[in-house]
CSV table of C-alpha atoms and ligand atoms in Angstrom, one decimal:
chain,number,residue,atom,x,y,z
X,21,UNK,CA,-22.2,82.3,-50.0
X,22,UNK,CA,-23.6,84.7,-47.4
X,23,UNK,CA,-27.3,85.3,-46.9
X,24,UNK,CA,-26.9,89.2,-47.6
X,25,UNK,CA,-25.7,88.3,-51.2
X,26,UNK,CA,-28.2,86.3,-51.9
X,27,UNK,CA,-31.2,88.6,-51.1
X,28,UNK,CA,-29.5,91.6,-52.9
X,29,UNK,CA,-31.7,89.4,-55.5
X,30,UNK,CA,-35.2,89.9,-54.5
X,31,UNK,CA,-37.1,86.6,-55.1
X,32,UNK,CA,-40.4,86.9,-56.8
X,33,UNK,CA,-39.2,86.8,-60.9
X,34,UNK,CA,-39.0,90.2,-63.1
X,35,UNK,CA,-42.4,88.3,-64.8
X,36,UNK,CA,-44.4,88.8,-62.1
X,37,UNK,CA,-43.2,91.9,-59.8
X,38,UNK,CA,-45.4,94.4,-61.4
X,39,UNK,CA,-48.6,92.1,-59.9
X,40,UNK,CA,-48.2,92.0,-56.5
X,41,UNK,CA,-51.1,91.1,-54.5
X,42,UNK,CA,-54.4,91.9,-55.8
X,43,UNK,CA,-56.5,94.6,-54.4
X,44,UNK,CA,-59.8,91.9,-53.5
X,45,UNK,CA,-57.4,90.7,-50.6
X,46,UNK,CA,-56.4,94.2,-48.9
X,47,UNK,CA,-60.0,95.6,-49.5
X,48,UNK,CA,-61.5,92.3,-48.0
X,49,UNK,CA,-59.4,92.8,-45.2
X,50,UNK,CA,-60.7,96.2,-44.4
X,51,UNK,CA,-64.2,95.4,-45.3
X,52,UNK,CA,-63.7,93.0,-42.0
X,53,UNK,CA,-61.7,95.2,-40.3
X,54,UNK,CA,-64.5,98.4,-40.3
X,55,UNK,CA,-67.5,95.4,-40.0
X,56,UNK,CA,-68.5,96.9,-43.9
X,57,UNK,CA,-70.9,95.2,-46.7
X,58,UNK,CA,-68.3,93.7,-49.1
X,59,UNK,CA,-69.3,94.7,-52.7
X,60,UNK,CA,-65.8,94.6,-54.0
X,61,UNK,CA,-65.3,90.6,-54.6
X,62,UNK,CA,-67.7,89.1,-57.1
X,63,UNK,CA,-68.8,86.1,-55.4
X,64,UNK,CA,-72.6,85.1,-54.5
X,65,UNK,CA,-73.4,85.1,-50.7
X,66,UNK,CA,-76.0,82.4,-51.2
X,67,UNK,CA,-75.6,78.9,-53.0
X,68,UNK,CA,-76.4,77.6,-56.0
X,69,UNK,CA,-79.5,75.0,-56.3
X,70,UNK,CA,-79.8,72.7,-53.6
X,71,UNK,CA,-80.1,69.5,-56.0
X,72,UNK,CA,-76.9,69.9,-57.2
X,73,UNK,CA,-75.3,70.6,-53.9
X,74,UNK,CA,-77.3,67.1,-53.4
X,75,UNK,CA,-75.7,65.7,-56.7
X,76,UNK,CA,-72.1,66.8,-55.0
X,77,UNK,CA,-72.9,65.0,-51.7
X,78,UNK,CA,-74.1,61.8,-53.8
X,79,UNK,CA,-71.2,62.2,-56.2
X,80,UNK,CA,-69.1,61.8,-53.0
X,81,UNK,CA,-70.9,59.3,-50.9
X,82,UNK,CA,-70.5,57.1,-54.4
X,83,UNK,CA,-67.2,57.1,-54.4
X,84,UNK,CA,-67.7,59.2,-57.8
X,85,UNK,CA,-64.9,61.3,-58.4
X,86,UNK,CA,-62.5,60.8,-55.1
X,87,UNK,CA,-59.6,59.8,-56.8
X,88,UNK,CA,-57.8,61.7,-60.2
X,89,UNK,CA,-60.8,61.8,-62.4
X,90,UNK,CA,-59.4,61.5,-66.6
X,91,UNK,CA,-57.3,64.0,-67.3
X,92,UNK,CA,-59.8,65.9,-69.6
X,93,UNK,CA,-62.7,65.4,-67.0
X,94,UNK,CA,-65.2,62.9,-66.6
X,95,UNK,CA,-67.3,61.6,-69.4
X,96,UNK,CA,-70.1,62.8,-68.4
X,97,UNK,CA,-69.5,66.9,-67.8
X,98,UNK,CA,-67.7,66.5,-71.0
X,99,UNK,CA,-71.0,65.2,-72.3
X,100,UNK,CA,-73.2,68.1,-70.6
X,101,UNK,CA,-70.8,70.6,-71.9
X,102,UNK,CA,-71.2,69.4,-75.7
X,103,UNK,CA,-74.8,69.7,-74.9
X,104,UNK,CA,-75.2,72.7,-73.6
X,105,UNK,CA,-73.7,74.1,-76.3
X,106,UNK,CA,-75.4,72.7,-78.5
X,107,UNK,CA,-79.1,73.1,-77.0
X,108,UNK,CA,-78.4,76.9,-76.3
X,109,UNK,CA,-76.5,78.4,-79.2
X,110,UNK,CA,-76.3,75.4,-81.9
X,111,UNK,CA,-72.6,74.6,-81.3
X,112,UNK,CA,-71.7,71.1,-82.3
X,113,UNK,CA,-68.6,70.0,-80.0
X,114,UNK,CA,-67.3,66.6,-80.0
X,115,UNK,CA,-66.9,65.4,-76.0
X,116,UNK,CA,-64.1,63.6,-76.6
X,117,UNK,CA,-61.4,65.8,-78.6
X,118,UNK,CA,-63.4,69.5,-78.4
X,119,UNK,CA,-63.9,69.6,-74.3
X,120,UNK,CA,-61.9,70.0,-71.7
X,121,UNK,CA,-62.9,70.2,-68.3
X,122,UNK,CA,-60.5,72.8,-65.8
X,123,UNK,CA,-60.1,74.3,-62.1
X,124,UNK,CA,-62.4,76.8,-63.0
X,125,UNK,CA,-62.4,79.1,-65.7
X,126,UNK,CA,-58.7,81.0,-64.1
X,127,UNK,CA,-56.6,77.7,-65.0
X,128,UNK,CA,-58.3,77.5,-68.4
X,129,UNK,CA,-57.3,81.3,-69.4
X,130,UNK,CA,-54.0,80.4,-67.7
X,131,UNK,CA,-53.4,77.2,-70.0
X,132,UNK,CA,-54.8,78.3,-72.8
X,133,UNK,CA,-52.5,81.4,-72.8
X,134,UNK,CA,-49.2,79.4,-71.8
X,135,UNK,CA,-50.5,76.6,-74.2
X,136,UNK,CA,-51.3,78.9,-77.2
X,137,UNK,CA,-48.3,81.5,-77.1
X,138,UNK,CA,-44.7,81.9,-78.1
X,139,UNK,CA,-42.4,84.6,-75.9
X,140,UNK,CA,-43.1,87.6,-78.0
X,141,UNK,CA,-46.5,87.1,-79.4
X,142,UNK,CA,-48.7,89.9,-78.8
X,143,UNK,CA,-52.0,89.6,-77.5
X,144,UNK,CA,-54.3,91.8,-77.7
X,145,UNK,CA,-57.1,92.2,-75.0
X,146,UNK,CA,-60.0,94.6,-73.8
X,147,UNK,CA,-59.0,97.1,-70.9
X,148,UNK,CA,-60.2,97.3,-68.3
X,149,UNK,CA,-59.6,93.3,-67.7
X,150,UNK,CA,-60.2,90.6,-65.5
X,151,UNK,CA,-57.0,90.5,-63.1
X,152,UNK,CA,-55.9,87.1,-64.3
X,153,UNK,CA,-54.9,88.2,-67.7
X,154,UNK,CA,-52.3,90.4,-67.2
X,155,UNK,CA,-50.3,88.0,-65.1
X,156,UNK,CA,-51.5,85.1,-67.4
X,157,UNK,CA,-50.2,86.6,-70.1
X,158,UNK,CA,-46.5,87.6,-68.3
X,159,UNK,CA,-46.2,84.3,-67.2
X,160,UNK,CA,-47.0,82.7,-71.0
X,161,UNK,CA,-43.8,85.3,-72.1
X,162,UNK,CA,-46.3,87.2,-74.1
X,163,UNK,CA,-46.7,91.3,-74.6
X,164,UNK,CA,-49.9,92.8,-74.0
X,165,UNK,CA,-51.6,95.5,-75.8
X,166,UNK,CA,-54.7,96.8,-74.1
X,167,UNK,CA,-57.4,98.3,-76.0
X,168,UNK,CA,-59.3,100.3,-74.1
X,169,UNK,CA,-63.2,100.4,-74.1
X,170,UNK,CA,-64.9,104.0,-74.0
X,171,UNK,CA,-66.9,105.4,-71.7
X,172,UNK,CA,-70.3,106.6,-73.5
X,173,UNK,CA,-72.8,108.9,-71.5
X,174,UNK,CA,-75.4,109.2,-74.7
X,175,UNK,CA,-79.0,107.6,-73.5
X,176,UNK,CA,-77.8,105.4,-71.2
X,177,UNK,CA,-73.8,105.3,-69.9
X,178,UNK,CA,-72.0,102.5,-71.0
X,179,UNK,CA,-68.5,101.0,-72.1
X,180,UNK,CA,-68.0,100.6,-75.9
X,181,UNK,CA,-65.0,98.9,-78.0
X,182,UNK,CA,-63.9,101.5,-80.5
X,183,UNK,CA,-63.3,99.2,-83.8
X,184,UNK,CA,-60.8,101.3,-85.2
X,185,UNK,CA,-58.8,101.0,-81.9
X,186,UNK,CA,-58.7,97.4,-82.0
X,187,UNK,CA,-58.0,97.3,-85.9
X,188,UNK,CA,-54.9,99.5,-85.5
X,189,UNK,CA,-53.8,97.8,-82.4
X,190,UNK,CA,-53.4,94.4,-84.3
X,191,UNK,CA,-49.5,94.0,-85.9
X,192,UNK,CA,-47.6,91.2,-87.0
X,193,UNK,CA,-46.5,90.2,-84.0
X,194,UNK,CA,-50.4,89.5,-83.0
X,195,UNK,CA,-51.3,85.5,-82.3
X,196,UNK,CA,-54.4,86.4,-80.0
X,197,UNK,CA,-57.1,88.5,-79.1
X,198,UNK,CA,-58.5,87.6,-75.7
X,199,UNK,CA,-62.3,88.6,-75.2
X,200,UNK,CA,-64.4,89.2,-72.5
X,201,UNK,CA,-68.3,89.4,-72.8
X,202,UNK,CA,-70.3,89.7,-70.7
X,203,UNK,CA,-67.2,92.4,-69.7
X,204,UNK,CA,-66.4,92.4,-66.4
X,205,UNK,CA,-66.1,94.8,-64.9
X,206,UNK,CA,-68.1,97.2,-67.0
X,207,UNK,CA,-70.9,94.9,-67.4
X,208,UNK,CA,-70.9,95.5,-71.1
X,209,UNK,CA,-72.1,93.0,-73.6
X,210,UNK,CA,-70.7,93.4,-77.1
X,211,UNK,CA,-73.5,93.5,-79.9
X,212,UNK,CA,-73.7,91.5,-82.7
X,213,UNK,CA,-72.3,94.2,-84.5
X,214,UNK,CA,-69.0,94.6,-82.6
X,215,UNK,CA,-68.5,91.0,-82.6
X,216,UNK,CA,-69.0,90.8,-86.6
X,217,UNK,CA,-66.1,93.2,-86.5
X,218,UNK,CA,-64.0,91.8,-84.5
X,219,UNK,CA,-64.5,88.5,-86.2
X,220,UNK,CA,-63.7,89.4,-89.5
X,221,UNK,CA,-60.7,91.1,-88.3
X,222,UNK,CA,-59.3,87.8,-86.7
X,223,UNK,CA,-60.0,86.2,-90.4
X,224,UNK,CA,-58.2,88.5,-92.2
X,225,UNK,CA,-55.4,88.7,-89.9
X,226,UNK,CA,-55.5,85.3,-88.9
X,227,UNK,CA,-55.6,85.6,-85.4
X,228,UNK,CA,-56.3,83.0,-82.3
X,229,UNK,CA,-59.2,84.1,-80.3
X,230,UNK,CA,-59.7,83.1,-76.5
X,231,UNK,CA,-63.2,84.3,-75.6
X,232,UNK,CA,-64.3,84.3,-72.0
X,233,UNK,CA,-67.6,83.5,-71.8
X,234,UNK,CA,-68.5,83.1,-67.9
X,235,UNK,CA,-71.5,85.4,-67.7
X,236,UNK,CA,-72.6,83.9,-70.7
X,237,UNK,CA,-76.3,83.5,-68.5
X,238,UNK,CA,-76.3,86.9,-66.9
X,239,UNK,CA,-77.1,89.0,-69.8
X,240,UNK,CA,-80.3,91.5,-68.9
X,241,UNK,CA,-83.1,93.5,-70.7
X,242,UNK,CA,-82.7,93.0,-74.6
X,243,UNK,CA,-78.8,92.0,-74.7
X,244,UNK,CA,-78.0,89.0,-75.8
X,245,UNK,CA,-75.0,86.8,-75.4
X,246,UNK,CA,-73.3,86.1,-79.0
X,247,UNK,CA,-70.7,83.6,-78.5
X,248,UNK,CA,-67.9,84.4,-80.8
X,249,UNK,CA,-67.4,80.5,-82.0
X,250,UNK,CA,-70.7,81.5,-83.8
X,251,UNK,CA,-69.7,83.5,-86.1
X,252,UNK,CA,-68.5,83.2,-89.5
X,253,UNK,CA,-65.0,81.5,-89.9
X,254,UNK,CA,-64.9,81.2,-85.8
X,255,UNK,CA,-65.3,78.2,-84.9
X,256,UNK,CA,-62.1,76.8,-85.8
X,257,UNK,CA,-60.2,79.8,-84.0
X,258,UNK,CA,-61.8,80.2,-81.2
X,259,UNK,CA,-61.2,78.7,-77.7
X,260,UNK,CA,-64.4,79.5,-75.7
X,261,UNK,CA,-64.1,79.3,-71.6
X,262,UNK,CA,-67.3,78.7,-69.3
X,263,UNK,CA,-67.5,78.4,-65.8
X,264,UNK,CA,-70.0,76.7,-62.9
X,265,UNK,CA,-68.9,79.1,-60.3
X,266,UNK,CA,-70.5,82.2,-62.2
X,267,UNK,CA,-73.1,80.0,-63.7
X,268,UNK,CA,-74.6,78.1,-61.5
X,269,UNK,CA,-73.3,80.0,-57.5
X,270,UNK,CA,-70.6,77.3,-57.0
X,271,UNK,CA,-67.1,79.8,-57.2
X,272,UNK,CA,-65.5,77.4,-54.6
X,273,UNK,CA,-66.0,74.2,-56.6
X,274,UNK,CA,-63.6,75.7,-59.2
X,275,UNK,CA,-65.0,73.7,-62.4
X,276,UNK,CA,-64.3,75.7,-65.6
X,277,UNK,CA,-64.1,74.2,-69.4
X,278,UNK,CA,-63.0,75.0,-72.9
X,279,UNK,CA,-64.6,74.0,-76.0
X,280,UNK,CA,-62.9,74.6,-79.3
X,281,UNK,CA,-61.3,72.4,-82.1
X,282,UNK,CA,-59.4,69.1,-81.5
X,283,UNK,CA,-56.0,71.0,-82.1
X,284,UNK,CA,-56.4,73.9,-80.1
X,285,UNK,CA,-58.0,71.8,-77.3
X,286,UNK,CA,-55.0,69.7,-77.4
X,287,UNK,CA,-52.6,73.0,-77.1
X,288,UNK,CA,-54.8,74.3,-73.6
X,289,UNK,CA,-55.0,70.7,-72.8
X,290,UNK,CA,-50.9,70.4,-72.6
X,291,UNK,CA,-50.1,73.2,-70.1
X,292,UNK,CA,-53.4,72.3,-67.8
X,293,UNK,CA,-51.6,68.6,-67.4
X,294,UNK,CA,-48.8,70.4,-65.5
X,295,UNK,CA,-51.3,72.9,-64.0
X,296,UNK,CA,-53.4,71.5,-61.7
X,297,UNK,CA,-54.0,67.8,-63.8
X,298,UNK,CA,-57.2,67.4,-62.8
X,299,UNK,CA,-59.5,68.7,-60.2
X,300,UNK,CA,-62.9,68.9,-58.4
X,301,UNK,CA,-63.4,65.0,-58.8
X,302,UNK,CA,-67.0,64.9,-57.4
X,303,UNK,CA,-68.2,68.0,-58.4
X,304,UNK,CA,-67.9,67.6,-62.0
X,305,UNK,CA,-70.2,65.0,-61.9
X,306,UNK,CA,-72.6,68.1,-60.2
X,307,UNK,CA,-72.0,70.4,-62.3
X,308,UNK,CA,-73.2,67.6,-65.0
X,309,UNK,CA,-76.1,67.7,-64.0
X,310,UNK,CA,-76.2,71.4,-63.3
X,311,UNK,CA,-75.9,72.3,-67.3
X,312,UNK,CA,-79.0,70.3,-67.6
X,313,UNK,CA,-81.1,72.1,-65.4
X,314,UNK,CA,-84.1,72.8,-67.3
X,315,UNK,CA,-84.6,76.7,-69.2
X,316,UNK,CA,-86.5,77.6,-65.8
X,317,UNK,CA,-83.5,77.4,-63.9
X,318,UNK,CA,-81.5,79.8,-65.7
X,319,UNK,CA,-84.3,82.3,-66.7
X,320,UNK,CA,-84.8,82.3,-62.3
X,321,UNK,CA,-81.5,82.6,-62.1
X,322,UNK,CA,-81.2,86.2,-65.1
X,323,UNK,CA,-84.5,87.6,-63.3
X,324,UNK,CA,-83.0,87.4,-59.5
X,325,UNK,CA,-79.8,89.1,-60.7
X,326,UNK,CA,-81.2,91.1,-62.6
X,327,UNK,CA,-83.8,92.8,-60.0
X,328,UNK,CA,-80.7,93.3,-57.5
X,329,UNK,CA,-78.9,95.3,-60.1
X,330,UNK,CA,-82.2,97.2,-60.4
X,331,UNK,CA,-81.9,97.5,-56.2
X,332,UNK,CA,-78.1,98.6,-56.3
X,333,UNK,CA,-78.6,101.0,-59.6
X,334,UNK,CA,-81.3,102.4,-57.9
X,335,UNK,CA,-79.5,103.1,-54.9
X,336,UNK,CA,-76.1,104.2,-56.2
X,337,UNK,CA,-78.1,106.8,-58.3
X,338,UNK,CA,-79.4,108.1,-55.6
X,339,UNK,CA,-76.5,108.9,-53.6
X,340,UNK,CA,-75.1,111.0,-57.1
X,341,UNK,CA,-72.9,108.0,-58.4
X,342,UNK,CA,-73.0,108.4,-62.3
X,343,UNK,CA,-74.1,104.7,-63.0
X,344,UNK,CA,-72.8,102.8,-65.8
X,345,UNK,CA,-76.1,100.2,-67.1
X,346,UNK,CA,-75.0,96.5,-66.4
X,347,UNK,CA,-76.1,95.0,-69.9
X,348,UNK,CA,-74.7,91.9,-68.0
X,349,UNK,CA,-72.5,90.1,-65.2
X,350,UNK,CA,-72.9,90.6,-61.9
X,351,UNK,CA,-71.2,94.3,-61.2
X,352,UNK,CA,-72.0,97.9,-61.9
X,353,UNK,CA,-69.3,100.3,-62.5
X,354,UNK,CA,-70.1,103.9,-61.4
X,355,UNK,CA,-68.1,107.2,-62.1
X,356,UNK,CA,-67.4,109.0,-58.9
X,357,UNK,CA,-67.0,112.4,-60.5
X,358,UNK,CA,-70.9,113.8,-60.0
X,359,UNK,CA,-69.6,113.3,-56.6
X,360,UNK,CA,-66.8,115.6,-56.6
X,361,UNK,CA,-64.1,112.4,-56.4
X,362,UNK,CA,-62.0,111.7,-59.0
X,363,UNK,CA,-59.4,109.1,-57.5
X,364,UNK,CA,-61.0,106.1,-57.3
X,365,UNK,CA,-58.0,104.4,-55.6
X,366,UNK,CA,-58.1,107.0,-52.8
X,367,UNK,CA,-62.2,106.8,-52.5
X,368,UNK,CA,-62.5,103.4,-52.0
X,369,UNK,CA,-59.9,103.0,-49.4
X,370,UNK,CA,-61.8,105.7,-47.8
X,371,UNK,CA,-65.4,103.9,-48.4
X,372,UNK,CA,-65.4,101.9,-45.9
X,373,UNK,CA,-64.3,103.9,-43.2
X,374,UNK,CA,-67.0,107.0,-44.7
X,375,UNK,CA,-69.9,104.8,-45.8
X,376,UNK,CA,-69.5,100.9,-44.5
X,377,UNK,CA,-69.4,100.2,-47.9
X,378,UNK,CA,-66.3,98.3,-49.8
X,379,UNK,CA,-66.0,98.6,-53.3
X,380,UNK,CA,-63.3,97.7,-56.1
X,381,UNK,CA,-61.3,100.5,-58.0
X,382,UNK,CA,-61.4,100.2,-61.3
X,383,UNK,CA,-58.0,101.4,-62.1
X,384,UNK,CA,-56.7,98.4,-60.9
X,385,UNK,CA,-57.9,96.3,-64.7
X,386,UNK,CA,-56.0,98.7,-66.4
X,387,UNK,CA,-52.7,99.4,-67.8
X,388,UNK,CA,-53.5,103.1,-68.6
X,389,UNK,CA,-54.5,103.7,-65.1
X,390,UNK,CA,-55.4,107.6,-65.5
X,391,UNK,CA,-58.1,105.8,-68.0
X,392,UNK,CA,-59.8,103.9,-65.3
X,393,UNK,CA,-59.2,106.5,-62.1
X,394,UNK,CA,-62.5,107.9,-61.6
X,395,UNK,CA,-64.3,104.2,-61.7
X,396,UNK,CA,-65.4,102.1,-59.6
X,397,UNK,CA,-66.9,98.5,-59.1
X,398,UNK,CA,-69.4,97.4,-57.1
X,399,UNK,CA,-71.0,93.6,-57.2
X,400,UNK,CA,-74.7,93.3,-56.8
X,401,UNK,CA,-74.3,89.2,-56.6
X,402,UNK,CA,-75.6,89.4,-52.7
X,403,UNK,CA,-78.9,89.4,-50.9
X,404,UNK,CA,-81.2,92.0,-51.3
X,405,UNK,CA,-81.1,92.9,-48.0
X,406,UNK,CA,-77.8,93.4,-48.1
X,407,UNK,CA,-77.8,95.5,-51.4
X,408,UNK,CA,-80.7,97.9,-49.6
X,409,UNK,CA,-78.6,98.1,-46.8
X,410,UNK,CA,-75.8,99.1,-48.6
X,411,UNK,CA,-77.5,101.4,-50.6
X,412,UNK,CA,-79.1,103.1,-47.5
X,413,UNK,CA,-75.2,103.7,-46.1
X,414,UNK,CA,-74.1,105.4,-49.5
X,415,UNK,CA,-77.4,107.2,-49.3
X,416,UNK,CA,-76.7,108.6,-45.8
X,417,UNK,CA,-73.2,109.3,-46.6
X,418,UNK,CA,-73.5,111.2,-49.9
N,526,PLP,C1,-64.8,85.0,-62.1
N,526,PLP,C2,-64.2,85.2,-63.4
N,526,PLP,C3,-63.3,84.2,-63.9
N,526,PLP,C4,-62.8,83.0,-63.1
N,526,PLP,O1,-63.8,82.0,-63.0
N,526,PLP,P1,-63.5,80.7,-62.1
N,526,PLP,O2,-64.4,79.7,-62.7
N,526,PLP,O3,-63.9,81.1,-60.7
N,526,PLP,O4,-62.1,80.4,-62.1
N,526,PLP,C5,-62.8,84.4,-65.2
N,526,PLP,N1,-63.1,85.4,-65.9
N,526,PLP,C6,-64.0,86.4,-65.5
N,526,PLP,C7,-64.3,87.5,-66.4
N,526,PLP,C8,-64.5,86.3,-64.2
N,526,PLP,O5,-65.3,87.3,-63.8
């Protein structure tokens, strides 16, 4: 066998060739290459609370957590988790059989997806969507069918799931709907009304649900974060996903969990064994004590974030961005049109270059691209500083 026959085959699997590599790593590499303020990635530039950095070191220095921790994670997150849920929205979860800790929230979308489906299932999820899902789903064997939330300019702009959309998207084939709210990357939080709906319709069609939840903290002036397991008939159909990177400011500690019922904790539990097995020894025991922090902590936490999306709003308003109102997460998506744009792949590989300012196109979370084109992301998780310098550079360019 010669080497030219064998790469007539190109390597990477028919699964996965439509991903590539994702759009954070080329724009972060011209973010450093022009010397720009990166608002495309959305990870906090300072730390999370310095007693549970403490609570990592001491975890560590104790020999707590150095070697494989149990394979669902250590007691004791397992423990905080149940709590948590319970103290906050009045969700009973047994630690043993209904928690299970993960490398961050990415492997437990990833196993509960390859854990959950059959080749051919459909699942059905809100576009634009995290980047993971896509590729989640391709590798599971699954089909995905985007529904795609609407742009609304009435009042204030914002992102709405059209009911009928999702009801008509939903066939036989269907085994899941995979949820995102707090949404990024529209910052939309779906109301108690739109998750009634989309609850009853998982009843009646008897459908899996895998909710991510990571922002469930970050939600901002009178929207409220409805956990899906809440509602009527939910609970026992609904895989819920958290995460201490978004939080509590820790993305590189990578500890994620899933609480649902014994069974379908099982099902996410048998693909995360070959995953990863276990990870982030001494930091779970961190993050154990990070869930609980007293109330204080995360009302500090909503009220910073919440007066730098007020700094970046403010700014990108005033450079003639159409902005999009963050109900919650950590990003704003704008429209580029007032501005005379209307490719946002084309704008923000110009941005840096024109402003000294990186941003994410928002076309890149969808399947209907021409849906998304004139969008684009921008994450105010970064010193104020930085935002008001960033807004002065959009300000001056514009
Ligand atoms: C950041 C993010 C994740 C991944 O969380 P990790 O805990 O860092 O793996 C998952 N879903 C959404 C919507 C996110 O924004």
């Amino acid at each position: 066998m010669t080497s030219s026959s064998r790469s007539a085959r190109p390597p990477l699997n028919r699964r996965l060739a439509e991903f590539g590599t994702t759009i954070f790593a080329e724009m972060s590499a011209l973010a450093v290459r022009t010397g720009s303020i990166n608002l495309g990635q959305g990870f906090p530039d300072t730390d999370g609370p310095e007693e549970i950095r403490e609570a990592a070191v001491r975890a560590l220095r104790d020999g707590r957590g150095n070697q494989y921790p149990p394979g669902p994670g250590v007691p004791e997150l397992r423990t905080a988790v149940a709590a948590h849920q319970q103290r906050r929205f009045g969700l009973t979860y047994d630690p043993d059989t209904e928690v299970l800790v993960t490398a961050g929230a990415t492997e437990a979308i990833a196993a509960a997806l390859l854990g959950l489906l059959e080749p051919g299932d459909e699942v059905i999820a809100l576009e634009p969507y995290y980047d993971s899902y896509a590729a989640c789903i391709a590798m599971a064997g699954g089909t995905r069918v985007p529904v795609t939330l609407r742009p609304h300019f009435e009042e204030s702009a914002s992102f709405r799931l059209d009911l009928d959309e999702l009801r008509d998207a939903v066939t036989d084939r269907t085994r899941l709907l995979l949820i995102n709210t707090p949404h990024n990357p529209t910052g939309t939080v779906l109301t108690r009304e739109e998750l009634t709906a989309v609850a009853e319709l998982a009843v009646e069609r008897d459908l899996l649900v895998v909710t991510d939840e990571v922002y469930e903290h970050l939600v901002f002036d009178d929207a409220e974060h409805l956990p899906l397991a809440t509602f009527p008939g939910m609970r026992e159909r609904t895989v819920t996903i958290g995460s201490a990177g978004k939080s509590f400011s820790f993305t590189g500690w990578k500890v994620g969990w899933v609480t649902s019922t014994p069974e379908l904790v099982s099902a996410v539990r048998a693909a995360k064994q070959f995953l990863t097995y276990v990870a982030s020894g001494p930091f779970q025991y961190a993050v154990a004590e990070a869930l609980a922090l007293p109330d204080t902590y995360f009302a500090a936490f909503r009220a910073d974030m919440l007066a730098k999306r007020d700094v970046l709003a403010a700014g990108l308003a005033e450079a003639g961005f159409e902005v999009f109102r963050t109900a919650g997460t950590y990003f704003i998506t704008t429209d580029i049109r007032p501005l005379g744009e209307s490719d946002g792949f084309a704008f923000c590989r110009a941005l840096p270059e024109r402003a000294g300012v990186v941003a994410i196109p928002n076309a890149v979370f969808y399947d209907h691209r021409e849906a998304g084109a004139p969008f684009v992301r921008f994450a105010f998780c970064k010193q104020t500083e930085v935002l008001q310098e960033a807004a002065g550079r959009l300000k001056a360019a514009f």
